[in-house]
CSV table of C-alpha atoms in Angstrom, one decimal:
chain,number,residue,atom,x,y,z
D,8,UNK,CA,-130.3,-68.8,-89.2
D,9,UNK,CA,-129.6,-72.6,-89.7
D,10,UNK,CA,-131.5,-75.5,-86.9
D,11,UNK,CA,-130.5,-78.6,-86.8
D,12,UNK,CA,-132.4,-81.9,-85.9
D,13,UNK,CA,-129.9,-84.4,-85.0
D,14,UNK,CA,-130.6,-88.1,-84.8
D,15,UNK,CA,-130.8,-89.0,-81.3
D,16,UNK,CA,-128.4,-91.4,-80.1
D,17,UNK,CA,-129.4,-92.6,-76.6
D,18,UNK,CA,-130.4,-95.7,-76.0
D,19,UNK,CA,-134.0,-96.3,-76.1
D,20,UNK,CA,-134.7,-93.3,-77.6
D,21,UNK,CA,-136.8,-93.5,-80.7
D,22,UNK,CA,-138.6,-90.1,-81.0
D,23,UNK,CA,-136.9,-87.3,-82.9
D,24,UNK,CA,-137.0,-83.4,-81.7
D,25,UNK,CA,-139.5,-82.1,-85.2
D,26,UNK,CA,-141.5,-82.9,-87.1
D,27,UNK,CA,-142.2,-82.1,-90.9
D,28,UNK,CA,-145.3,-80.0,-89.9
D,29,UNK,CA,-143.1,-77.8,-87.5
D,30,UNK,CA,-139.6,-78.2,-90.2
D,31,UNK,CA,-142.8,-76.8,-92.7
D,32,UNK,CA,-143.2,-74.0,-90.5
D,33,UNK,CA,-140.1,-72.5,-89.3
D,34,UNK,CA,-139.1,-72.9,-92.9
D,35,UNK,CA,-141.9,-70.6,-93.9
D,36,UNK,CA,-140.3,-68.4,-91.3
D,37,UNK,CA,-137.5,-67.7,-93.1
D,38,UNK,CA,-134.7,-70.2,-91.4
D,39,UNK,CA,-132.5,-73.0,-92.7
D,40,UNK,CA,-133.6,-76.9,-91.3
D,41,UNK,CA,-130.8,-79.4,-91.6
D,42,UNK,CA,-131.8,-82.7,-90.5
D,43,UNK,CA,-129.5,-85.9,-90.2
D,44,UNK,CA,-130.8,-88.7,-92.3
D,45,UNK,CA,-132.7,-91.3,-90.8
D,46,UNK,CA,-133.5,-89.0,-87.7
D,47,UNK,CA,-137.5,-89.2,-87.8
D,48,UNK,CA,-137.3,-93.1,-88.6
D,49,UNK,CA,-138.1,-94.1,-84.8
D,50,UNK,CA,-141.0,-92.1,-84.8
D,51,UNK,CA,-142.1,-93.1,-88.4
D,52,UNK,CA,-141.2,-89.4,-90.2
D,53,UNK,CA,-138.9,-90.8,-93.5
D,54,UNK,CA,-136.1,-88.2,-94.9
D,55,UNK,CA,-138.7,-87.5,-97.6
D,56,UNK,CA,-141.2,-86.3,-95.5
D,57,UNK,CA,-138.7,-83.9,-94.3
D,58,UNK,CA,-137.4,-82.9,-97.5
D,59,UNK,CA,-141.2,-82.0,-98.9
D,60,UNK,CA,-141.0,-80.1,-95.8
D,61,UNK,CA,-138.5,-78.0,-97.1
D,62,UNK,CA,-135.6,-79.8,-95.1
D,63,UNK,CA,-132.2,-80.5,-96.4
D,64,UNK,CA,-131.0,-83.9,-95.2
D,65,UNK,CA,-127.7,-84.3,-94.0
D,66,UNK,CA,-125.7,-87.8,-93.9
D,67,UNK,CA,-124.0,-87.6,-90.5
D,68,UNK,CA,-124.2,-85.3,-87.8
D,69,UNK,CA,-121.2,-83.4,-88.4
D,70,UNK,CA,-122.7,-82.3,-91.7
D,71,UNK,CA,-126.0,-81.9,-89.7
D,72,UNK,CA,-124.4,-79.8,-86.9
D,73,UNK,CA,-122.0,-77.9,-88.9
D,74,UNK,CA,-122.6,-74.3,-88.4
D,75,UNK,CA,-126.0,-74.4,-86.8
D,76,UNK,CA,-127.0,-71.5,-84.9
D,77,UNK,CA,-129.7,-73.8,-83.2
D,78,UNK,CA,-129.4,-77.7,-82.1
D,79,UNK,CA,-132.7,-79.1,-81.2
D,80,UNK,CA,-132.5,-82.5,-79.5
D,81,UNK,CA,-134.9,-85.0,-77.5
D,82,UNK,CA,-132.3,-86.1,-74.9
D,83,UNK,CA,-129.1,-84.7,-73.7
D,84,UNK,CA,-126.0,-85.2,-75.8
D,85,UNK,CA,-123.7,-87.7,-75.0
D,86,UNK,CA,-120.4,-86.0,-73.7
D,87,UNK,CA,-117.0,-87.1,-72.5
D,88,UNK,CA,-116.5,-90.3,-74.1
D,89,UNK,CA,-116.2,-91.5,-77.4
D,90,UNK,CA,-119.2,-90.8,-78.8
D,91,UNK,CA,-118.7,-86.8,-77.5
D,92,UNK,CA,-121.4,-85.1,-79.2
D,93,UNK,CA,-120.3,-81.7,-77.8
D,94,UNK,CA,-117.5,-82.1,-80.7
D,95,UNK,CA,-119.3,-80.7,-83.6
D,96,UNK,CA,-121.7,-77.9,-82.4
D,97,UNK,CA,-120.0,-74.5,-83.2
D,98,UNK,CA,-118.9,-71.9,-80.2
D,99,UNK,CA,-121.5,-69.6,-79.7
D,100,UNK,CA,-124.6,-72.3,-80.4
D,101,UNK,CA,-127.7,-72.6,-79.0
D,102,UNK,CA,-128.6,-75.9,-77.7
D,103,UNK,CA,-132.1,-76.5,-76.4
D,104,UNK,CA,-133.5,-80.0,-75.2
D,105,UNK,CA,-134.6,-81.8,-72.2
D,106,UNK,CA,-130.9,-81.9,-70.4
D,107,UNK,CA,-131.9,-83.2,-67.1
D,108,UNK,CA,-129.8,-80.5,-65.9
D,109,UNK,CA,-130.5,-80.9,-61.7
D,110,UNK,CA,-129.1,-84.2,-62.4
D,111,UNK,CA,-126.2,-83.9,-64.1
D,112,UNK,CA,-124.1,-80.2,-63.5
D,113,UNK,CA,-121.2,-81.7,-64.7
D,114,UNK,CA,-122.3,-81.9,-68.1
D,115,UNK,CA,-124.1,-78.1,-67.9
D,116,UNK,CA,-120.6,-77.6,-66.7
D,117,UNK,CA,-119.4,-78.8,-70.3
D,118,UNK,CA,-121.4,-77.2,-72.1
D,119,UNK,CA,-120.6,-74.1,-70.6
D,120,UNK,CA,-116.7,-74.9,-71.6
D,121,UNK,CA,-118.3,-75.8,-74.8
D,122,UNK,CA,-119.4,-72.3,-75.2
D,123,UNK,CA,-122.9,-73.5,-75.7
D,124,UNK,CA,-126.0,-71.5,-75.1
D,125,UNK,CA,-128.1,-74.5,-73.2
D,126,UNK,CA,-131.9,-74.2,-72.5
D,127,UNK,CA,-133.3,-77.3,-70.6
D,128,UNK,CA,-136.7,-77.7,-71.8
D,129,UNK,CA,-137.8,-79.9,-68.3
D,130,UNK,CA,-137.4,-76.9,-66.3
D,131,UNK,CA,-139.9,-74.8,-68.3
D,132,UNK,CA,-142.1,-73.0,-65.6
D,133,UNK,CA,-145.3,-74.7,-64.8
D,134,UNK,CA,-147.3,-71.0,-65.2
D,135,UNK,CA,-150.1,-70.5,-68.1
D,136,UNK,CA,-147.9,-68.4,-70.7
D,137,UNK,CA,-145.6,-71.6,-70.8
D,138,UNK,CA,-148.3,-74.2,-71.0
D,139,UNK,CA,-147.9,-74.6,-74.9
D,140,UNK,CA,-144.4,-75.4,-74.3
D,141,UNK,CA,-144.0,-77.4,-71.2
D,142,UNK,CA,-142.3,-81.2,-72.1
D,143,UNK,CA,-143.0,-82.6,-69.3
D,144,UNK,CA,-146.7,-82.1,-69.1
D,145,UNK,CA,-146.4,-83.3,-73.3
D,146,UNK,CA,-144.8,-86.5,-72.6
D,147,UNK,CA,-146.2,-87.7,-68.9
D,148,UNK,CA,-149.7,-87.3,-70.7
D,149,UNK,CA,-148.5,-90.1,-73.2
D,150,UNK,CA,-146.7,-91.6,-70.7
D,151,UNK,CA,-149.4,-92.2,-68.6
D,152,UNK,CA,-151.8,-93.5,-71.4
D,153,UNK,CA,-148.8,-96.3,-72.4
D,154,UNK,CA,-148.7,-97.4,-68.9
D,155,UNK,CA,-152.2,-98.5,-68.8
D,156,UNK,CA,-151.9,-100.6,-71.9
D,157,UNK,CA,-148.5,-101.8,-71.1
D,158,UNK,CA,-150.2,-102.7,-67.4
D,159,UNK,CA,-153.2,-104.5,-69.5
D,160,UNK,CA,-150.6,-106.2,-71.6
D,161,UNK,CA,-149.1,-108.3,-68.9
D,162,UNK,CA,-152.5,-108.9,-67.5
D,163,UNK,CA,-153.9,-112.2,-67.5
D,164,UNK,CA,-157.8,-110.9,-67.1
D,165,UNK,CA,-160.0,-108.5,-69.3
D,166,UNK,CA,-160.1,-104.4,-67.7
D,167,UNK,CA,-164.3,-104.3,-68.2
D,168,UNK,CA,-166.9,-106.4,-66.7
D,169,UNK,CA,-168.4,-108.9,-68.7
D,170,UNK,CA,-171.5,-110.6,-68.1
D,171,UNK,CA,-172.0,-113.5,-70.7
D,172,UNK,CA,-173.9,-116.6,-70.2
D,173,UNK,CA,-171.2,-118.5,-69.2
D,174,UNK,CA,-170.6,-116.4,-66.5
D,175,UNK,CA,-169.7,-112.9,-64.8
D,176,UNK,CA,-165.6,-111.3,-65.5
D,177,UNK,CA,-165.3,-108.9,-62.5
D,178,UNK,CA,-164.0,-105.8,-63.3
D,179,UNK,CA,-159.5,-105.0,-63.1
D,180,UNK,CA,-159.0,-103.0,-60.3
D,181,UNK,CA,-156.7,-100.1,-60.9
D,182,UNK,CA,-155.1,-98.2,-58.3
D,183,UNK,CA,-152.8,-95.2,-59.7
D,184,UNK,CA,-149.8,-94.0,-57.5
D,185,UNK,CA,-149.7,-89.9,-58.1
D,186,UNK,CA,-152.4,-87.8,-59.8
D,187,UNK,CA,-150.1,-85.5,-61.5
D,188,UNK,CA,-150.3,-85.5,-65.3
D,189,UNK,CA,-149.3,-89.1,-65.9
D,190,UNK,CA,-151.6,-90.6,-63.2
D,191,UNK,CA,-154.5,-88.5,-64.6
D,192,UNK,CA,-153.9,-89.8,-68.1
D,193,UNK,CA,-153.6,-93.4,-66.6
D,194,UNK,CA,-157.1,-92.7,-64.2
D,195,UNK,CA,-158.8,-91.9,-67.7
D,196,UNK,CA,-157.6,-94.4,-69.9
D,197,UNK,CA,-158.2,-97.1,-67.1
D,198,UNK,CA,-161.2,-96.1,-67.2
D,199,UNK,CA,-162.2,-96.1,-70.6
D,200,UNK,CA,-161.2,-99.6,-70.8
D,201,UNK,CA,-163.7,-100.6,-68.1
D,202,UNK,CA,-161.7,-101.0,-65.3
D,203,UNK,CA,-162.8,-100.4,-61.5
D,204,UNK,CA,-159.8,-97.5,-60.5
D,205,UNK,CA,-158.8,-95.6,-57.4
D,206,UNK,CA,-155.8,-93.0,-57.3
D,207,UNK,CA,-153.8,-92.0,-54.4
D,208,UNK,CA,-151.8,-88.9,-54.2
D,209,UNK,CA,-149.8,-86.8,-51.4
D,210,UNK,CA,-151.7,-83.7,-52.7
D,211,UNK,CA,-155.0,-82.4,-51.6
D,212,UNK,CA,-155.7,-80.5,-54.1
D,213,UNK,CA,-155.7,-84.1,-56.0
D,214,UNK,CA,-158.6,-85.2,-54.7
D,215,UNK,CA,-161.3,-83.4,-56.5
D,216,UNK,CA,-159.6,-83.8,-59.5
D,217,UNK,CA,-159.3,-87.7,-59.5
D,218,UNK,CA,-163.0,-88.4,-58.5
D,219,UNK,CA,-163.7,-85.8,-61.4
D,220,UNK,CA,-162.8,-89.0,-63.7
D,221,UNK,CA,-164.6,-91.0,-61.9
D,222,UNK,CA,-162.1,-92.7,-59.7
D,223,UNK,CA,-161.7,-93.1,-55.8
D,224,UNK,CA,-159.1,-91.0,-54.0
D,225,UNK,CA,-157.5,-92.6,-51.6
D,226,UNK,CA,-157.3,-90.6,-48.2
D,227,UNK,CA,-154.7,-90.5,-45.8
D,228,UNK,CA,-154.6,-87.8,-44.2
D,229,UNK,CA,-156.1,-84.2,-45.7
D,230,UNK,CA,-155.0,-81.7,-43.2
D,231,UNK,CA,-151.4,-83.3,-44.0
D,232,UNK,CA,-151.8,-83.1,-47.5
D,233,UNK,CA,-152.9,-79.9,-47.8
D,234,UNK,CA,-149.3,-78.7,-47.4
D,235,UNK,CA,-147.5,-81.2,-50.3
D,236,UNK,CA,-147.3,-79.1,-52.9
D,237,UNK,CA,-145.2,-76.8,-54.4
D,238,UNK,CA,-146.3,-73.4,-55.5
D,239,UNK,CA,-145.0,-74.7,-59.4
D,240,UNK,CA,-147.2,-77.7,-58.8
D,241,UNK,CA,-145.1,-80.2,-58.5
D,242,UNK,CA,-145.6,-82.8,-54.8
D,243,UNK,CA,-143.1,-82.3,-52.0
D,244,UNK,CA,-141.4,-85.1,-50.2
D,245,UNK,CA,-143.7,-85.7,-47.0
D,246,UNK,CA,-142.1,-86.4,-43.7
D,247,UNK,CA,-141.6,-89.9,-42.1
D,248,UNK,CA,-144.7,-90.2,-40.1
D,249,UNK,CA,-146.8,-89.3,-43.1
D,250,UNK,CA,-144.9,-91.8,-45.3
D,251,UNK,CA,-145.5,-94.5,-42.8
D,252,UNK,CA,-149.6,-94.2,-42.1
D,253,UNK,CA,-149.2,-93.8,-46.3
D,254,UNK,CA,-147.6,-97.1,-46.7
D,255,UNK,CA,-149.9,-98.9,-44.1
D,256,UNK,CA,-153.1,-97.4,-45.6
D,257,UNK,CA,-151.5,-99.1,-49.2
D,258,UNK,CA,-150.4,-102.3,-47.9
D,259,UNK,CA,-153.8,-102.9,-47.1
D,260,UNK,CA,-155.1,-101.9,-50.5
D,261,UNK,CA,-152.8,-102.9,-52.6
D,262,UNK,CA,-154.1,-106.6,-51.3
D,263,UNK,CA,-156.9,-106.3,-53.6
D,264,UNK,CA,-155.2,-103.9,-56.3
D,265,UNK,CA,-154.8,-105.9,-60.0
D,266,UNK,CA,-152.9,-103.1,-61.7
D,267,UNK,CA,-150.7,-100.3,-59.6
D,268,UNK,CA,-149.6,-97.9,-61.5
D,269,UNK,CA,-147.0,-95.8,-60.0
D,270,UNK,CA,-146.2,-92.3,-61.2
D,271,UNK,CA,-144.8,-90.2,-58.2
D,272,UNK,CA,-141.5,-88.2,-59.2
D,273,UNK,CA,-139.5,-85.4,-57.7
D,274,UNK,CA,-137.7,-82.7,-60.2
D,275,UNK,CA,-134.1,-83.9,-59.2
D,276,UNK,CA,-134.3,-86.2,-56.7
D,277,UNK,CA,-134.5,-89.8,-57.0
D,278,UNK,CA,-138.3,-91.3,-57.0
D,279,UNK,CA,-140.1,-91.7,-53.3
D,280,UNK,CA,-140.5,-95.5,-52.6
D,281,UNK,CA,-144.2,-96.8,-52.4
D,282,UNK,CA,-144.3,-100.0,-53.0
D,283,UNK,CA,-142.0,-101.5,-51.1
D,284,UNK,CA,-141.3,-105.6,-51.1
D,285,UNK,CA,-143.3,-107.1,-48.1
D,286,UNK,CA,-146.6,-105.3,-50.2
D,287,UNK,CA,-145.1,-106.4,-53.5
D,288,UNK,CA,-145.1,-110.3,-51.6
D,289,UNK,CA,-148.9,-109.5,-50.2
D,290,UNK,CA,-150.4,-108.8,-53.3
D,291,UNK,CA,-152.3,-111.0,-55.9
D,292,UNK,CA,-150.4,-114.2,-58.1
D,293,UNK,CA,-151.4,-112.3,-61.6
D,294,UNK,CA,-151.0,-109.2,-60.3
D,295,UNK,CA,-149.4,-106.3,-62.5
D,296,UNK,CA,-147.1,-103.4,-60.8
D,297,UNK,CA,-146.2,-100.6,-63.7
D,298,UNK,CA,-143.1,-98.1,-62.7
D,299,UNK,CA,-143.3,-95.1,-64.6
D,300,UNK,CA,-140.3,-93.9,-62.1
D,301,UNK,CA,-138.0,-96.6,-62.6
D,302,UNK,CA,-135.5,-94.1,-64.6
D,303,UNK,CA,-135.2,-92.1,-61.3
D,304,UNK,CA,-134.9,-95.1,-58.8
D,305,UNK,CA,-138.1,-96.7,-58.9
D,306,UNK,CA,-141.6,-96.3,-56.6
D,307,UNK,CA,-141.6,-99.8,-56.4
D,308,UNK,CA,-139.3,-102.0,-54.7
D,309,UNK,CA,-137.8,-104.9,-57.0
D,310,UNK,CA,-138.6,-102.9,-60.4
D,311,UNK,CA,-135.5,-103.2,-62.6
D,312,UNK,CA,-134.7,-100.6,-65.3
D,313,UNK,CA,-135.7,-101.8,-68.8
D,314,UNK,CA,-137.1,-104.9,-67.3
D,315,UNK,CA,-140.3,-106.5,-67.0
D,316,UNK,CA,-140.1,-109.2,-64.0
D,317,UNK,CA,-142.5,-111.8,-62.4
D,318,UNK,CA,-141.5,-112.4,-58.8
D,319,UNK,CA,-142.0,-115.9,-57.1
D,320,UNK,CA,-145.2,-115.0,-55.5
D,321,UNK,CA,-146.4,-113.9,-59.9
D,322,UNK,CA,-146.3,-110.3,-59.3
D,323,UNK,CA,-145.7,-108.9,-62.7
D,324,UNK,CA,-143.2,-105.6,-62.1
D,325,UNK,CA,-142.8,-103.4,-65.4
D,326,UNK,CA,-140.2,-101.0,-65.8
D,327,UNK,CA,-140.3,-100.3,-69.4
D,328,UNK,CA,-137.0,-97.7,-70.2
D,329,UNK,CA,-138.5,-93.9,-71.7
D,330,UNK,CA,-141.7,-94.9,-71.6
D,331,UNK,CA,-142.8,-91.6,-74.0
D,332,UNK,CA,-140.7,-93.3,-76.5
D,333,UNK,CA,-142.8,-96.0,-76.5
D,334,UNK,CA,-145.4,-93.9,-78.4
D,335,UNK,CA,-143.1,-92.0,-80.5
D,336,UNK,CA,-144.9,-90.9,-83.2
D,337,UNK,CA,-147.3,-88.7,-80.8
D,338,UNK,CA,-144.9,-88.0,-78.4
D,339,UNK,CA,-142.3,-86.5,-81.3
D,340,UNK,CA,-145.3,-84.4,-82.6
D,341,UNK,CA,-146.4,-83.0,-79.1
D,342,UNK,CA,-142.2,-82.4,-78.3
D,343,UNK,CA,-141.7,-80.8,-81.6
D,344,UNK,CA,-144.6,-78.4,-81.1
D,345,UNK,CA,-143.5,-77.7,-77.5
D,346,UNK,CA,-140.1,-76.4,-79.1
D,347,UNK,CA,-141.8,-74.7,-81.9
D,348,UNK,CA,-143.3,-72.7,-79.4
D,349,UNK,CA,-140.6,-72.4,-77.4
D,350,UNK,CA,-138.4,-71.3,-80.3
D,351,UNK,CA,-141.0,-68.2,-80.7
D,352,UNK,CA,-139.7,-66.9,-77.3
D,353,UNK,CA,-135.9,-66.4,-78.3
D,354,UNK,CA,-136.0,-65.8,-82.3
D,355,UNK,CA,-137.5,-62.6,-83.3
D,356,UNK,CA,-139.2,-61.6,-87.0
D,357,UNK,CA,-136.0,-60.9,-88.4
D,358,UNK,CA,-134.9,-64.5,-87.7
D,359,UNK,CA,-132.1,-62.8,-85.0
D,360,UNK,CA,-131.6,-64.5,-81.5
D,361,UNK,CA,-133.3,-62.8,-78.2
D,362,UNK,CA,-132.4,-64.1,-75.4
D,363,UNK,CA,-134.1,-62.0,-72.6
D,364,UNK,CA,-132.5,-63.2,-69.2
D,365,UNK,CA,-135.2,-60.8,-67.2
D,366,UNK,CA,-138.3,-63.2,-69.0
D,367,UNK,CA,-140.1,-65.9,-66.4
D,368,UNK,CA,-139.2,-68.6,-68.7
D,369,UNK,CA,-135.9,-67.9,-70.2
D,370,UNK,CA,-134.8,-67.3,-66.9
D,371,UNK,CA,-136.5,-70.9,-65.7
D,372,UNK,CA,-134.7,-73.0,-68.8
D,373,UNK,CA,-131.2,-71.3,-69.4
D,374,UNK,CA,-128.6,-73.3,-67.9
D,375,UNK,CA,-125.4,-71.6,-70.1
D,376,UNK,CA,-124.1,-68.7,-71.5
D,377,UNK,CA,-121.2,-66.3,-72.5
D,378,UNK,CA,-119.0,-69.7,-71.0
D,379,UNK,CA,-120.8,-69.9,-68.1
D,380,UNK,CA,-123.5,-71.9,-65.8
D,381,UNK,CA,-125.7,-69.2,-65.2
D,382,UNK,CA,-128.8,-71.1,-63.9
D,383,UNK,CA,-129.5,-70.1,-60.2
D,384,UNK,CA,-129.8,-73.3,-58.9
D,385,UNK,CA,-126.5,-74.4,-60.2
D,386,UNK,CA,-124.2,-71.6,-60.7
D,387,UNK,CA,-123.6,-71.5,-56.7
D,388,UNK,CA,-121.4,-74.8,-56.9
D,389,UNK,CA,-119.9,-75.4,-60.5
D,390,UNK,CA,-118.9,-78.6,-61.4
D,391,UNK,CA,-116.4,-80.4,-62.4
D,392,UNK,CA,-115.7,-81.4,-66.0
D,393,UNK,CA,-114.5,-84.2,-66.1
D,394,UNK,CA,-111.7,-85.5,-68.1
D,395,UNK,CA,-111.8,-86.6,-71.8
D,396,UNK,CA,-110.7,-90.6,-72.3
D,397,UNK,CA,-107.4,-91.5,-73.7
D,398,UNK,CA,-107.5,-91.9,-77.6
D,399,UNK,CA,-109.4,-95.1,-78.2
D,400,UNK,CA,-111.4,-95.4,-75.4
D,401,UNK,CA,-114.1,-95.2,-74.8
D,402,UNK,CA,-117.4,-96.0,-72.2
D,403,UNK,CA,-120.8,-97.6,-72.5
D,404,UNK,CA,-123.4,-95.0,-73.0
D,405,UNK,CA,-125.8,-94.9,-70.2
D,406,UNK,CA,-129.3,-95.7,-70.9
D,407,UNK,CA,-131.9,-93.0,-71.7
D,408,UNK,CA,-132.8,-90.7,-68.5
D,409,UNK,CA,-129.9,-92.3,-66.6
């Protein structure tokens, strides 16, 4: 059975989908690795390493791709313009990556036509059997670390108290927007860097786990709150009158907030505003807002994708593009072993593919197959493919998690 690791070609995108420590040991399972040259060089893993691996390194990706049973990928491929990825995987292949399928069906739609067995790796069920494998937990841990040094970048102040003998530095006061893996991360590292941090979250069950790091929660109301979350674990959208005592009880704290660091997503829907510009204009010259949402719409008002800007009143906004990339070397080695494991689910001993349909997590991931969107969420309304360009023509990619 032959996998292929395909350089990634989305913008921003620097990590690579394995590593030679998981190439080392699906080779020593008995199956071919093919990996496109320079694909590991964003997340510093040369061909060589991959080749000592046991690897063999292919110039291009049609050489890469041709006749791989398995495509393992970081982002989605690119498909229906000139740069149509979907060109050179073979009928019948198995593609498995994080396809942010809830937000585009039209290209599950393709892949389908394609023929292409798709697995979307950002759906993986958050349940203890697929901890070992979920991306998203991977990457938003990493994620949320970056933020905090990319917030402590832009600011103009040391994060820890200092007391020398010309005089007291106050402590940075952190205030992180959503306690879910990321904000966690970001409550820890804060932290650890000195800072003075509090932590809101829509969540009850939040609470206890933000002042276990030491941090303030933020309470709005906890009767409310109780009722925001999912039974995967993921926050609900709250209703208006919620969203509104929310945004007061911020306003007001956000007045004396150094670094916000917002984190609040929900799976397939654009990002929940929380900052919105009259707090942006109240807070702090000097201040520092970091968007870990911006790829989904932004939390904060005035955050541009793939953008850090100062507005007139100084408020630093960062909205750093794939902010997992940013730390690829980690983030590639955490992804890769998150498919590794994944990879155990659907290929059996004798290196043959099982693809159990009636299995919690196969049944979670598996957008595709047999030529058709079989994924309950969106095989009720199948998209439209849409058409190829003329010969020659061709679009702008869009950017990473666009």
């Amino acid at each position: 059975m032959k996998i292929a690791i395909p350089k990634e070609r989305r913008q921003y995108e620097s990590r690579v989908a394995a590593s030679p420590d998981t190439v080392k040991r699906l080779v020593g399972m008995g199956l071919e690795l093919v990996v496109e040259s320079g694909a590991g060089a964003g997340a510093s893993y040369p061909d060589r390493a991959y080749q000592a691996a046991g690897a063999t390194i292919a110039p291009d990706a049609a050489a890469t791709l041709r006749d791989a049973d398995i495509v393992l990928k970081v982002q989605r491929p690119i498909v229906g313009d000139g740069q149509d990825e979907l060109a050179d995987f073979k009928r019948g292949s198995v593609l498995i990556a994080t396809l942010q399928a809830l937000q585009h069906p039209d290209e599950v739609a393709a892949y389908a036509a394609a023929g292409i067995t798709a697995f979307a790796m950002e759906l993986i069920p958050r349940i203890t059997r697929a901890q070992s494998m979920d991306v998203l937990s991977s990457q938003a841990n990493l994620a949320g670390y970056r933020a905090v040094l990319d917030g402590a970048t832009e600011f103009g102040r040391a994060f820890p108290m200092m007391m020398t003998a010309a005089g007291t530095v106050a402590p940075a006061r952190v205030l992180v927007m959503g306690a879910g893996v990321a904000g966690l991360q970001a409550i820890a590292t804060a932290r650890r860097l000195g800072a003075v941090v509090s932590a809101t979250d829509v969540r009850a069950a939040a609470k206890e786990q933000v002042e276990s790091l030491g941090a303030t929660f933020l309470t709005v109301d906890i009767e409310a709150m109780k009722a925001a979350e999912t039974a995967g674990g993921y926050a609900k959208e709250m209703g208006e009158d919620f969203q509104r005592r929310q945004r007061e009880h911020l306003h007001e704290a956000l007045k004396k907030i150094d670094i916000a660091i917002c984190t609040a997503l929900i799976p397939g829907r654009k990002a929940p505003i929380l900052i919105t510009r009259e707090m942006v204009d109240d807070m702090r010259p000097g201040s520092v807002i970091v968007d870990l949402a911006v790829e989904q719409g932004g939390n904060c008002e005035g955050s541009e994708f793939a953008k850090v800007v100062t507005t007139a009143n100084g408020v630093t906004i960062v909205g750093h593009a794939n902010v997992p990339s940013r730390i690829a070397v980690d983030a590639s080695q955490l992804y890769a072993k998150n498919l590794l494991n994944f990879l155990a689910l659907i290929v059996d001993k004798d290196k043959n593919l099982k693809i159990d349909p009636a299995d919690e997590i196969i049944k979670g991931t598996l957008l595709t197959r047999d030529g058709a969107v079989v994924h309950p969420e969106l095989a009720a309304a199948p998209a439209i493919i849409p058409p190829s360009p003329p010969a020659g023509e061709t679009k702008p990619d869009q950017p990473a998690g666009a």
